[in-house]
Coordinates of C-alpha atoms and ligand atoms in Angstrom, one line a residue:
M653 CA 10.5 -13.1 -23.1
G654 CA 7.6 -14.9 -21.4
I655 CA 5.4 -11.9 -21.7
E656 CA 6.1 -11.5 -25.3
V657 CA 5.2 -15.1 -25.9
L658 CA 2.1 -14.7 -23.8
A659 CA 1.0 -11.6 -25.7
L660 CA 1.4 -13.5 -29.0
S661 CA -0.9 -16.2 -27.7
L662 CA -3.6 -13.8 -26.7
P663 CA -6.4 -13.2 -29.2
S664 CA -6.5 -9.5 -28.8
P665 CA -4.8 -6.8 -26.7
S666 CA -7.9 -6.3 -24.7
S667 CA -9.0 -9.8 -23.9
H668 CA -6.2 -10.5 -21.4
W669 CA -6.2 -7.5 -19.1
E670 CA -9.8 -6.8 -19.7
R671 CA -10.8 -10.0 -18.0
L672 CA -8.1 -10.0 -15.5
S673 CA -8.3 -6.6 -14.1
S674 CA -10.9 -4.4 -12.4
S675 CA -13.6 -4.1 -14.9
H676 CA -17.0 -5.0 -13.5
Q677 CA -18.2 -5.9 -16.9
A678 CA -15.2 -8.0 -17.7
S679 CA -15.6 -10.0 -14.5
T680 CA -19.3 -10.6 -14.8
R681 CA -20.7 -14.0 -15.8
G682 CA -24.0 -13.8 -17.5
G683 CA -25.9 -14.2 -20.7
S684 CA -24.5 -11.3 -22.6
E685 CA -21.0 -11.9 -21.2
M686 CA -21.1 -15.5 -22.2
G687 CA -22.0 -14.5 -25.7
N688 CA -18.6 -12.7 -25.9
L689 CA -16.5 -15.5 -24.6
E690 CA -14.2 -17.2 -27.0
V691 CA -14.8 -20.9 -27.5
G692 CA -12.1 -23.0 -29.1
G693 CA -10.0 -19.9 -29.8
A694 CA -12.4 -18.4 -32.3
P695 CA -13.6 -14.9 -31.4
K696 CA -17.3 -14.6 -31.3
L697 CA -19.1 -11.3 -31.2
A698 CA -17.1 -8.1 -30.8
Q699 CA -17.3 -6.8 -27.2
P700 CA -20.3 -4.5 -27.1
R701 CA -19.2 -3.1 -23.7
A702 CA -16.1 -1.2 -23.0
L703 CA -13.2 -2.3 -21.0
P704 CA -12.5 0.2 -18.3
T705 CA -9.6 -1.0 -16.3
R706 CA -6.4 -0.4 -18.3
A707 CA -7.9 2.8 -19.4
V708 CA -7.4 3.8 -15.9
L709 CA -3.8 2.5 -15.9
L710 CA -2.7 4.0 -19.2
P711 CA -3.2 7.7 -18.5
T712 CA -1.4 7.4 -15.2
C713 CA 1.5 5.6 -16.8
S714 CA 2.8 9.0 -17.9
I715 CA 2.7 10.5 -14.5
Q716 CA 6.1 11.7 -13.6
T717 CA 7.4 10.5 -10.3
S718 CA 10.2 13.0 -9.8
K719 CA 9.0 13.5 -6.3
C720 CA 10.1 9.9 -5.6
S721 CA 13.7 10.2 -4.7
S722 CA 14.7 6.6 -5.3
G723 CA 16.5 6.0 -8.6
R724 CA 15.1 2.5 -8.5
Q725 CA 11.7 3.8 -8.3
I726 CA 12.1 5.9 -11.4
E727 CA 13.6 3.0 -13.2
A728 CA 10.6 0.8 -12.2
Y729 CA 8.2 3.3 -13.7
A730 CA 10.1 3.3 -16.9
R731 CA 9.9 -0.5 -17.0
K732 CA 6.2 -0.4 -16.2
S733 CA 5.3 1.2 -19.4
S734 CA 7.2 -1.3 -21.4
V735 CA 5.7 -4.3 -19.5
V736 CA 2.2 -3.0 -20.2
S737 CA 3.0 -2.2 -23.8
K738 CA 4.3 -5.8 -24.3
I739 CA 1.0 -7.1 -23.0
Y740 CA -1.1 -4.7 -25.0
P741 CA 1.0 -3.6 -27.9
A742 CA -1.9 -2.1 -29.8
W743 CA -2.8 0.3 -27.0
F744 CA 0.6 2.0 -27.2
H745 CA 0.6 2.6 -31.0
P746 CA -1.4 5.7 -31.8
S747 CA -1.4 4.6 -35.5
S748 CA -3.8 1.8 -34.7
S749 CA -7.3 3.1 -35.0
D750 CA -8.5 0.1 -33.1
S751 CA -6.4 0.9 -30.1
R752 CA -7.5 4.5 -30.1
H753 CA -11.1 3.4 -30.3
S754 CA -10.8 0.9 -27.4
F755 CA -8.9 3.5 -25.4
Q756 CA -11.7 6.0 -25.7
R757 CA -14.3 3.5 -25.0
C758 CA -12.4 2.2 -22.0
F759 CA -11.8 5.6 -20.6
S760 CA -15.4 6.9 -20.7
S761 CA -16.6 3.6 -19.5
S762 CA -14.3 3.6 -16.5
E763 CA -15.4 7.0 -15.6
A764 CA -19.0 5.8 -15.6
L765 CA -18.0 2.8 -13.5
L766 CA -16.1 4.7 -10.9
T767 CA -18.6 7.4 -10.2
S768 CA -21.5 6.5 -7.9
K769 CA -23.8 9.4 -9.0
S770 CA -25.9 7.4 -11.3
Q771 CA -26.1 4.3 -9.1
P772 CA -29.2 4.5 -7.0
A773 CA -31.5 4.3 -9.9
S774 CA -29.8 1.4 -11.5
T775 CA -29.5 -0.4 -8.1
S776 CA -33.1 -0.4 -7.5
L777 CA -33.7 -1.8 -10.9
V778 CA -31.3 -4.6 -10.3
L779 CA -32.4 -5.5 -6.8
G780 CA -36.1 -6.3 -7.1
N781 CA -36.9 -9.3 -5.0
E782 CA -33.3 -10.6 -5.2
K783 CA -31.3 -11.7 -2.2
V784 CA -28.0 -10.0 -2.5
G785 CA -24.8 -11.4 -1.0
V786 CA -21.3 -10.1 -0.8
L787 CA -18.5 -12.6 -0.5
L788 CA -15.3 -11.2 0.9
L789 CA -12.3 -13.2 0.0
N790 CA -9.1 -13.2 2.1
L791 CA -6.1 -15.3 2.9
G792 CA -6.9 -16.4 6.4
G793 CA -4.4 -16.9 9.2
P794 CA -3.8 -19.4 12.1
E795 CA -5.8 -18.5 15.2
T796 CA -3.6 -20.5 17.6
L797 CA 0.0 -21.7 17.5
D798 CA -1.3 -25.2 16.9
D799 CA -3.0 -24.0 13.7
V800 CA 0.3 -22.7 12.2
Q801 CA 1.6 -25.9 10.6
P802 CA -1.7 -27.0 9.1
F803 CA -2.3 -23.4 7.9
L804 CA 1.1 -23.5 6.2
F805 CA 0.3 -26.9 4.7
N806 CA -2.8 -25.5 3.1
L807 CA -0.9 -22.5 1.8
F808 CA 2.0 -24.5 0.3
S809 CA -0.5 -27.0 -1.1
D810 CA -1.9 -24.3 -3.4
P811 CA -0.5 -24.6 -6.9
D812 CA -0.8 -20.8 -7.2
I813 CA 1.7 -20.5 -4.4
I814 CA 4.1 -23.3 -5.3
R815 CA 4.1 -24.0 -9.0
L816 CA 5.6 -27.4 -9.5
P817 CA 6.5 -28.5 -13.1
R818 CA 3.6 -30.7 -14.4
M819 CA 5.5 -33.9 -14.1
F820 CA 6.1 -33.3 -10.3
R821 CA 2.5 -32.2 -9.5
F822 CA 1.9 -35.4 -7.6
L823 CA 4.5 -34.2 -5.1
Q824 CA 2.6 -31.0 -4.3
K825 CA 1.1 -32.3 -1.0
P826 CA 4.2 -34.2 0.3
L827 CA 6.3 -31.1 -0.5
A828 CA 3.7 -28.8 1.2
Q829 CA 3.9 -31.1 4.2
F830 CA 7.7 -31.0 4.2
I831 CA 7.9 -27.2 3.9
S832 CA 5.2 -26.5 6.4
V833 CA 6.9 -28.8 9.0
V834 CA 10.2 -27.2 8.4
R835 CA 8.9 -23.6 8.4
A836 CA 6.4 -23.9 11.2
P837 CA 8.9 -23.2 14.1
K838 CA 10.0 -19.9 12.6
S839 CA 6.4 -18.9 11.7
K840 CA 5.2 -19.9 15.2
E841 CA 7.8 -17.6 16.7
G842 CA 6.3 -14.8 14.6
Y843 CA 2.7 -15.6 15.6
A844 CA 3.7 -16.0 19.2
S845 CA 5.2 -12.5 19.2
I846 CA 1.9 -11.0 18.0
G847 CA -0.2 -12.6 20.6
G848 CA -0.3 -16.3 19.6
G849 CA -2.3 -16.1 16.4
S850 CA -3.3 -14.0 13.4
P851 CA -5.9 -11.2 13.9
L852 CA -7.0 -11.6 10.3
R853 CA -10.2 -13.4 10.9
Q854 CA -11.5 -11.0 13.6
I855 CA -10.6 -7.9 11.5
T856 CA -12.1 -9.4 8.3
D857 CA -15.3 -10.3 10.2
A858 CA -15.4 -6.7 11.5
Q859 CA -14.9 -5.3 8.0
G860 CA -17.7 -7.5 6.8
E861 CA -20.1 -6.3 9.5
E862 CA -19.2 -2.6 8.8
L863 CA -19.7 -3.2 5.0
R864 CA -23.1 -4.7 5.7
K865 CA -24.1 -1.7 7.7
A866 CA -22.7 0.7 5.1
L867 CA -24.7 -1.1 2.4
C868 CA -27.8 -0.9 4.5
D869 CA -27.3 2.8 5.0
K870 CA -27.1 3.2 1.3
N871 CA -30.4 1.3 0.9
V872 CA -28.9 -1.9 -0.4
P873 CA -29.7 -4.7 2.1
A874 CA -27.2 -7.5 1.7
K875 CA -25.6 -10.3 3.6
V876 CA -21.9 -10.3 3.8
Y877 CA -19.9 -13.5 4.0
V878 CA -16.2 -14.1 4.6
G879 CA -14.4 -16.9 2.7
M880 CA -10.7 -17.5 3.5
R881 CA -8.3 -19.3 1.3
Y882 CA -6.2 -21.2 3.8
W883 CA -7.9 -21.1 7.2
H884 CA -11.3 -20.8 8.8
P885 CA -13.9 -19.7 7.7
F886 CA -12.8 -21.5 4.5
T887 CA -14.3 -20.4 1.2
E888 CA -16.3 -23.6 1.1
E889 CA -17.9 -22.8 4.5
A890 CA -19.0 -19.4 3.2
I891 CA -20.4 -20.9 0.1
E892 CA -22.5 -23.3 2.2
L893 CA -24.0 -20.4 4.1
I894 CA -24.7 -18.6 0.8
K895 CA -26.6 -21.6 -0.4
Q896 CA -28.5 -22.0 2.9
D897 CA -29.5 -18.3 2.8
G898 CA -30.8 -18.6 -0.8
I899 CA -28.7 -15.8 -2.2
T900 CA -29.6 -15.0 -5.8
K901 CA -27.1 -12.3 -6.6
L902 CA -23.5 -12.5 -5.4
V903 CA -20.8 -9.9 -5.5
V904 CA -17.4 -11.4 -5.0
L905 CA -14.9 -9.0 -3.5
P906 CA -11.4 -10.1 -2.8
L907 CA -9.9 -8.0 0.0
Y908 CA -6.7 -7.3 -1.9
P909 CA -6.7 -3.9 -3.5
Q910 CA -4.3 -5.1 -6.2
F911 CA -4.8 -8.3 -8.2
S912 CA -2.2 -11.1 -8.0
I913 CA -2.3 -14.6 -9.3
S914 CA -1.1 -15.7 -5.8
T915 CA -3.9 -14.0 -3.9
S916 CA -7.1 -13.0 -5.6
G917 CA -6.3 -15.3 -8.5
S918 CA -5.9 -18.3 -6.2
S919 CA -9.2 -17.6 -4.4
L920 CA -11.1 -17.0 -7.6
R921 CA -9.7 -20.2 -9.1
L922 CA -10.9 -22.1 -6.1
L923 CA -14.3 -20.4 -6.3
E924 CA -14.5 -21.4 -9.9
S925 CA -13.9 -25.0 -9.1
I926 CA -16.6 -24.9 -6.4
F927 CA -19.1 -23.2 -8.8
R928 CA -18.5 -25.7 -11.5
E929 CA -19.4 -28.6 -9.3
D930 CA -22.6 -27.2 -7.9
E931 CA -25.9 -26.9 -9.7
Y932 CA -27.2 -24.1 -7.4
L933 CA -24.1 -22.1 -7.8
V934 CA -23.8 -22.6 -11.6
N935 CA -27.2 -20.9 -11.9
M936 CA -26.5 -18.1 -9.3
Q937 CA -25.9 -14.7 -10.8
H938 CA -22.6 -13.2 -9.7
T939 CA -19.9 -10.7 -10.5
V940 CA -16.4 -10.3 -9.4
I941 CA -14.5 -7.1 -8.5
P942 CA -11.0 -8.3 -9.1
S943 CA -9.1 -5.3 -8.0
W944 CA -10.0 -1.8 -6.7
Y945 CA -6.8 0.0 -5.9
Q946 CA -7.7 2.8 -8.2
R947 CA -11.0 3.8 -6.5
E948 CA -11.1 7.3 -5.3
G949 CA -12.4 6.4 -1.8
Y950 CA -9.6 3.9 -1.2
I951 CA -6.9 6.3 -2.5
K952 CA -8.3 9.1 -0.3
A953 CA -8.5 6.8 2.8
M954 CA -4.9 5.8 2.3
A955 CA -3.9 9.5 1.8
N956 CA -5.7 10.4 5.0
L957 CA -3.8 7.8 7.0
I958 CA -0.5 8.9 5.6
E959 CA -1.2 12.6 6.2
K960 CA -2.1 11.8 9.8
E961 CA 1.0 9.8 10.5
L962 CA 3.3 12.4 8.7
S963 CA 2.0 15.1 11.1
K964 CA 3.4 13.1 14.0
F965 CA 7.0 13.7 12.9
A966 CA 8.8 16.8 14.1
T967 CA 9.6 17.8 10.5
P968 CA 6.9 16.2 8.4
Q969 CA 8.1 17.5 5.1
K970 CA 11.5 15.8 5.5
V971 CA 10.0 12.3 5.8
M972 CA 10.5 9.6 3.2
I973 CA 7.2 7.9 2.5
F974 CA 8.2 4.2 2.2
F975 CA 5.5 2.0 0.6
S976 CA 6.1 -1.6 1.4
A977 CA 4.1 -4.1 -0.6
H978 CA 4.0 -7.9 -0.2
G979 CA 6.3 -9.4 -2.8
V980 CA 5.6 -12.1 -5.3
P981 CA 8.2 -14.2 -7.2
L982 CA 9.5 -12.2 -10.2
A983 CA 8.4 -15.0 -12.6
Y984 CA 4.7 -14.3 -11.7
V985 CA 5.1 -10.9 -13.3
E986 CA 7.6 -11.5 -16.0
E987 CA 6.6 -14.9 -17.2
A988 CA 3.0 -15.3 -16.2
G989 CA 1.9 -11.7 -16.7
D990 CA 0.7 -11.1 -13.2
P991 CA -0.5 -7.4 -13.2
Y992 CA 0.4 -7.1 -9.5
K993 CA 3.5 -4.9 -10.0
A994 CA 1.9 -2.6 -12.5
E995 CA -1.2 -2.2 -10.3
M996 CA 1.0 -1.6 -7.3
E997 CA 3.0 1.1 -9.0
E998 CA -0.1 2.8 -10.3
C999 CA -1.6 2.7 -6.9
V1000 CA 1.4 4.4 -5.4
D1001 CA 1.2 7.1 -8.2
L1002 CA -2.4 7.7 -7.4
I1003 CA -1.8 8.1 -3.6
M1004 CA 1.1 10.4 -4.2
E1005 CA -1.0 12.5 -6.6
E1006 CA -3.7 12.7 -4.0
L1007 CA -1.2 13.9 -1.4
E1008 CA 0.2 16.4 -3.8
K1009 CA -3.2 17.9 -4.2
R1010 CA -3.1 18.5 -0.5
G1011 CA 0.3 20.2 -0.8
I1012 CA 2.2 17.2 0.5
T1013 CA 5.2 16.7 -1.8
N1014 CA 7.4 14.3 0.2
P1015 CA 9.7 11.9 -1.6
C1016 CA 8.5 8.3 -1.8
T1017 CA 9.8 4.9 -2.6
L1018 CA 8.2 1.5 -3.2
A1019 CA 9.8 -1.9 -2.2
Y1020 CA 8.6 -5.4 -1.7
Q1021 CA 8.7 -7.5 1.5
S1022 CA 8.1 -11.0 2.8
R1023 CA 9.9 -13.1 0.3
V1024 CA 10.0 -16.8 0.9
G1025 CA 12.0 -19.6 -0.8
P1026 CA 14.8 -19.9 -3.3
V1027 CA 13.6 -17.9 -6.3
E1028 CA 14.0 -14.2 -7.1
W1029 CA 11.1 -12.0 -6.0
L1030 CA 10.0 -8.5 -7.1
K1031 CA 12.7 -5.9 -6.3
P1032 CA 13.7 -3.8 -4.7
Y1033 CA 13.5 -5.7 -1.5
T1034 CA 12.2 -3.9 1.5
D1035 CA 15.1 -4.9 3.8
E1036 CA 17.8 -3.9 1.3
T1037 CA 16.1 -0.6 0.5
I1038 CA 15.9 0.4 4.1
V1039 CA 19.6 -0.2 4.5
E1040 CA 20.4 1.8 1.3
L1041 CA 18.1 4.7 2.4
G1042 CA 20.0 4.7 5.8
Q1043 CA 23.3 4.8 4.0
K1044 CA 22.1 7.7 1.8
G1045 CA 21.4 9.7 4.9
V1046 CA 17.6 9.4 5.2
K1047 CA 16.7 10.2 8.8
N1048 CA 12.9 10.0 8.8
L1049 CA 11.0 7.1 7.4
L1050 CA 7.2 6.5 7.3
A1051 CA 6.4 2.9 6.4
V1052 CA 3.1 2.4 4.5
P1053 CA 1.9 -1.2 4.1
I1054 CA 0.3 -1.0 0.7
S1055 CA -0.9 -4.5 -0.2
F1056 CA -2.9 -5.2 2.9
V1057 CA -6.1 -3.8 4.3
S1058 CA -5.8 -5.5 7.7
E1059 CA -3.1 -5.8 10.3
H1060 CA -1.5 -9.2 10.3
I1061 CA 1.8 -10.9 10.9
E1062 CA 3.6 -9.0 8.1
T1063 CA 2.6 -5.6 9.5
L1064 CA 2.8 -6.3 13.2
E1065 CA 5.9 -8.4 13.2
E1066 CA 7.8 -8.0 10.0
I1067 CA 7.4 -4.2 9.6
D1068 CA 6.9 -3.1 13.2
V1069 CA 9.6 -5.2 14.7
E1070 CA 12.1 -6.5 12.0
Y1071 CA 12.2 -3.6 9.6
K1072 CA 12.0 -1.0 12.3
E1073 CA 15.0 -2.5 14.0
L1074 CA 16.9 -2.7 10.7
A1075 CA 16.0 0.9 10.0
L1076 CA 17.3 2.2 13.3
K1077 CA 20.5 0.2 12.9
S1078 CA 20.9 1.6 9.4
G1079 CA 21.0 5.2 10.6
I1080 CA 17.3 6.1 10.3
E1081 CA 16.5 8.1 13.4
N1082 CA 12.7 8.6 13.3
W1083 CA 10.4 5.7 12.3
G1084 CA 6.7 5.8 11.8
R1085 CA 4.2 3.3 10.4
V1086 CA 0.8 3.9 8.8
P1087 CA -1.9 1.5 10.2
A1088 CA -3.7 -0.8 7.8
L1089 CA -7.1 0.5 6.8
G1090 CA -9.2 -2.0 8.9
C1091 CA -12.6 -0.5 9.4
E1092 CA -11.7 3.1 8.4
P1093 CA -15.1 4.6 7.5
T1094 CA -14.1 6.3 4.2
F1095 CA -12.6 3.0 3.1
I1096 CA -15.6 0.9 4.1
S1097 CA -18.0 3.3 2.5
D1098 CA -16.0 3.1 -0.7
L1099 CA -16.1 -0.7 -0.6
A1100 CA -19.9 -0.4 -0.3
D1101 CA -20.0 1.9 -3.3
A1102 CA -17.9 -0.6 -5.2
V1103 CA -20.4 -3.3 -4.4
I1104 CA -23.3 -1.1 -5.4
E1105 CA -21.7 0.0 -8.6
S1106 CA -21.1 -3.7 -9.5
L1107 CA -24.7 -4.7 -9.1
P1108 CA -25.9 -3.7 -12.5
Y1109 CA -23.2 -6.0 -13.9
V1110 CA -24.3 -9.1 -12.0
G1111 CA -24.7 -11.5 -14.9
A1112 CA -28.0 -12.6 -16.3
M1113 CA -28.8 -16.3 -15.9
A1114 CA -26.5 -18.2 -18.2
V1115 CA -28.5 -19.5 -21.1
S1116 CA -27.0 -23.0 -21.5
N1117 CA -25.2 -25.5 -19.5
L1118 CA -22.1 -25.1 -21.7
E1119 CA -22.1 -21.4 -21.0
A1120 CA -22.9 -21.8 -17.4
R1121 CA -19.9 -23.9 -17.0
Q1122 CA -17.5 -21.5 -18.6
S1123 CA -14.9 -20.0 -16.4
L1124 CA -15.8 -17.3 -14.0
V1125 CA -14.2 -14.3 -15.5
P1126 CA -11.4 -13.4 -15.0
L1127 CA -10.6 -17.0 -14.2
G1128 CA -10.3 -17.8 -17.8
S1129 CA -7.5 -15.3 -17.9
V1130 CA -5.9 -16.5 -14.7
E1131 CA -5.9 -20.1 -16.1
E1132 CA -4.3 -18.9 -19.3
L1133 CA -1.7 -17.1 -17.3
L1134 CA -1.0 -20.0 -15.1
A1135 CA -0.8 -22.3 -18.0
A1136 CA 1.7 -20.0 -19.6
Y1137 CA 3.6 -19.9 -16.4
D1138 CA 3.6 -23.7 -16.1
S1139 CA 4.9 -24.3 -19.6
K1140 CA 7.6 -21.6 -19.2
R1141 CA 8.7 -22.6 -15.7
G1142 CA 11.4 -25.0 -16.8
E1143 CA 12.9 -22.4 -19.0
L1144 CA 13.0 -19.5 -16.5
P1145 CA 16.2 -17.6 -16.8
P1146 CA 18.4 -17.8 -13.7
P1147 CA 17.5 -15.0 -11.3
V1148 CA 21.1 -13.7 -11.4
T1149 CA 23.4 -13.6 -14.3
V1150 CA 26.7 -13.9 -12.5
W1151 CA 27.7 -16.7 -10.3
E1152 CA 29.1 -15.5 -7.0
W1153 CA 30.8 -17.6 -4.4
G1154 CA 30.1 -17.1 -0.7
W1155 CA 26.9 -16.4 1.3
T1156 CA 25.6 -13.8 -1.1
K1157 CA 22.1 -13.3 -2.5
S1158 CA 23.2 -15.2 -5.6
A1159 CA 24.6 -18.1 -3.6
E1160 CA 21.5 -18.1 -1.4
T1161 CA 19.3 -18.4 -4.5
W1162 CA 21.3 -21.2 -6.0
N1163 CA 21.7 -23.0 -2.7
G1164 CA 18.0 -22.8 -2.3
R1165 CA 17.4 -24.2 -5.7
A1166 CA 19.8 -27.0 -5.1
A1167 CA 18.0 -27.7 -1.8
M1168 CA 14.7 -27.8 -3.6
L1169 CA 16.0 -30.3 -6.1
A1170 CA 17.4 -32.4 -3.3
V1171 CA 14.1 -32.3 -1.5
L1172 CA 12.2 -33.2 -4.7
A1173 CA 14.6 -36.1 -5.3
L1174 CA 14.1 -37.3 -1.8
L1175 CA 10.4 -37.1 -2.1
V1176 CA 10.4 -39.0 -5.4
F1177 CA 12.5 -41.7 -3.8
E1178 CA 10.3 -42.0 -0.7
V1179 CA 7.0 -42.0 -2.7
T1180 CA 8.2 -44.6 -5.1
T1181 CA 10.0 -46.9 -2.6
G1182 CA 7.8 -46.3 0.4
E1183 CA 10.9 -46.1 2.5
G1184 CA 12.9 -43.3 4.1
F1185 CA 13.0 -41.0 7.1
L1186 CA 9.8 -39.1 6.2
H1187 CA 8.0 -42.4 6.4
Q1188 CA 9.8 -43.1 9.7
W1189 CA 8.7 -39.7 11.1
G1190 CA 5.1 -40.5 10.0
V1191 CA 5.0 -37.6 7.6
L1192 CA 4.4 -39.4 4.3
P1193 CA 2.0 -42.2 5.2
L1194 CA -0.6 -39.4 5.3
F1195 CA -0.6 -39.4 1.6
R1196 CA -0.3 -43.0 0.7
Ligands
LIG1815 C1 -1.0 -9.0 -1.2 C2 -0.8 -9.8 -0.3 C3 0.0 -11.1 -0.4 C4 0.7 -11.6 -1.4 C5 0.9 -11.1 -2.8 C6 1.2 -12.9 -0.9 C7 2.0 -13.8 -1.7 C8 2.7 -14.8 -1.1 N1 2.7 -15.2 0.2 C9 3.6 -16.3 0.4 C10 3.9 -17.0 1.6 C11 3.3 -16.8 2.8 N2 2.3 -15.8 3.1 C12 2.0 -15.9 4.4 C13 1.0 -15.2 5.1 C14 0.3 -14.2 4.6 N3 0.5 -13.6 3.3 C15 -0.4 -12.6 3.1 C16 -0.6 -11.7 2.0 C17 0.0 -12.0 0.8 N4 0.7 -13.1 0.4 C18 -1.2 -12.5 4.3 C19 -2.4 -11.5 4.5 C20 -0.8 -13.5 5.2 C21 -1.4 -13.9 6.5 C22 -0.7 -13.3 7.6 C23 -1.3 -13.7 8.9 O1 -1.5 -12.7 9.8 O2 -1.6 -14.8 9.2 C24 2.8 -17.0 5.1 C25 2.6 -17.4 6.5 C26 3.4 -16.5 7.4 C27 4.8 -16.8 7.4 O3 5.2 -17.9 7.7 O4 5.6 -15.9 7.0 C28 3.6 -17.5 4.1 C29 4.6 -18.6 4.2 C30 4.0 -16.7 -0.9 C31 4.9 -17.8 -1.2 C32 3.4 -15.8 -1.9 C33 3.5 -15.7 -3.3 C34 3.8 -16.7 -4.1
LIG1816 FE1 1.9 -14.2 1.8

């Protein structure tokens, strides 16, 4: 329902995805781009440039996934088409000449974008005397056990992670404080078991350095910066360095292959607010690469890693390839239009297609891990799927972390320890895990190509203050999505239709919701009266 409402509120089938997804043009802020933005809801000029991203998605929607043995998987693919068609109804109706036209434009344009052949010439045109910077965005992680609670506080303070109804927004920070204090001991255990902190900073720094070298090797001298959302080096710190270094052209590259409101969306929204406040940044030319899961180099690098790990099994052809992606709450996808699930499914299709070209036709399945809190998340869940596969007699399983490009707590602890243990208990005999890409050379080289290919789209200087202060695309879209999500949140359907008694998933969900309400009531009481046990513990005075 939410998506249909959302689709109705959008000015055109293309405007939504076009700006949200992985089109360089769509995510570029600059003179010509600004001319196309809609102000006050009235469409201005027709888009002169094509929209490549969904053109990449659509043809692959029809890919048959018969090699994937999971019934759920096939069901998910069927749903994918309908979700996309709800967002972009015109694209799915061949009778619409408009849609045919935009499809063709998109497709040829995406091909042009995704090939690097024509790039060197255009790159040299773009660079001139410019100082090019690349800003890598990532989540960040606690470096010591003492960092865990403040890191969690930053994470739960993010309205793109916990979406409180508008009237309860003032409780965001007290609630974040409460949840982070309650969750910290469990999280600390996890971080302690992987060496006392997250390796994310070190790995991201190394990826940045390798990317810089790869760009240099391709004759594009650039400085690479790392900006984390919830821990050091914070995005704000990276921006300070960018200003100090006098960067004139900036490519923003979130290190998440697939776009989600909760990850790239959150980082880009923060960036937008920083840009708005700063005269230097308002005038700096930049472009965003919102997602890049469909790039050939990335797909090939993933396929290489899978092929290598498969070969370690005694009977490689009998191994179930088990893609495990980080989950998001279902409402992000169904109510707010987060493209994350569609992009994830397409990504799996592309990797399997690449493997098939190499003669690898193993069955595969996709599930979602790491759910937190009382609402329903994307299904199937990784833990439940592992148990089901075991029950169905699967003996060999190769886990592929698909939404991450670095090792971190959810690969090193959740997959390597928890899911492995569960798999072995469930009857799976041979377990393998594909490493995260890290600094894998094909991958880094492809990221460098993505940066180079985006350079011609770095926006021209905005022509007026009004335009300069427009949203960084796709942030306009993200804000629309989040606004839609906000207004729908109170009306979300219950995550399960049938009430079940006992300690079931249903009961867990409702218990969680009841607990959330109780916590909210408690916080309202404490904030309004200034009394209560949170004040006694010294938690709330921080915010008074
Ligand atoms: C694509 C990747 C990720 C998505 C989507 C995502 C959504 C999401 N995450 C939480 C809650 C937590 N995430 C935590 C850590 C964490 N999450 C990701 C990636 C995605 N999150 C990373 C890379 C990390 C960092 C891991 C590290 O090594 O430090 C945590 C903290 C860890 C823990 O306590 O489990 C939480 C909590 C939500 C609620 C969400 C979507 C709304
Ligand atoms: Fe997360």
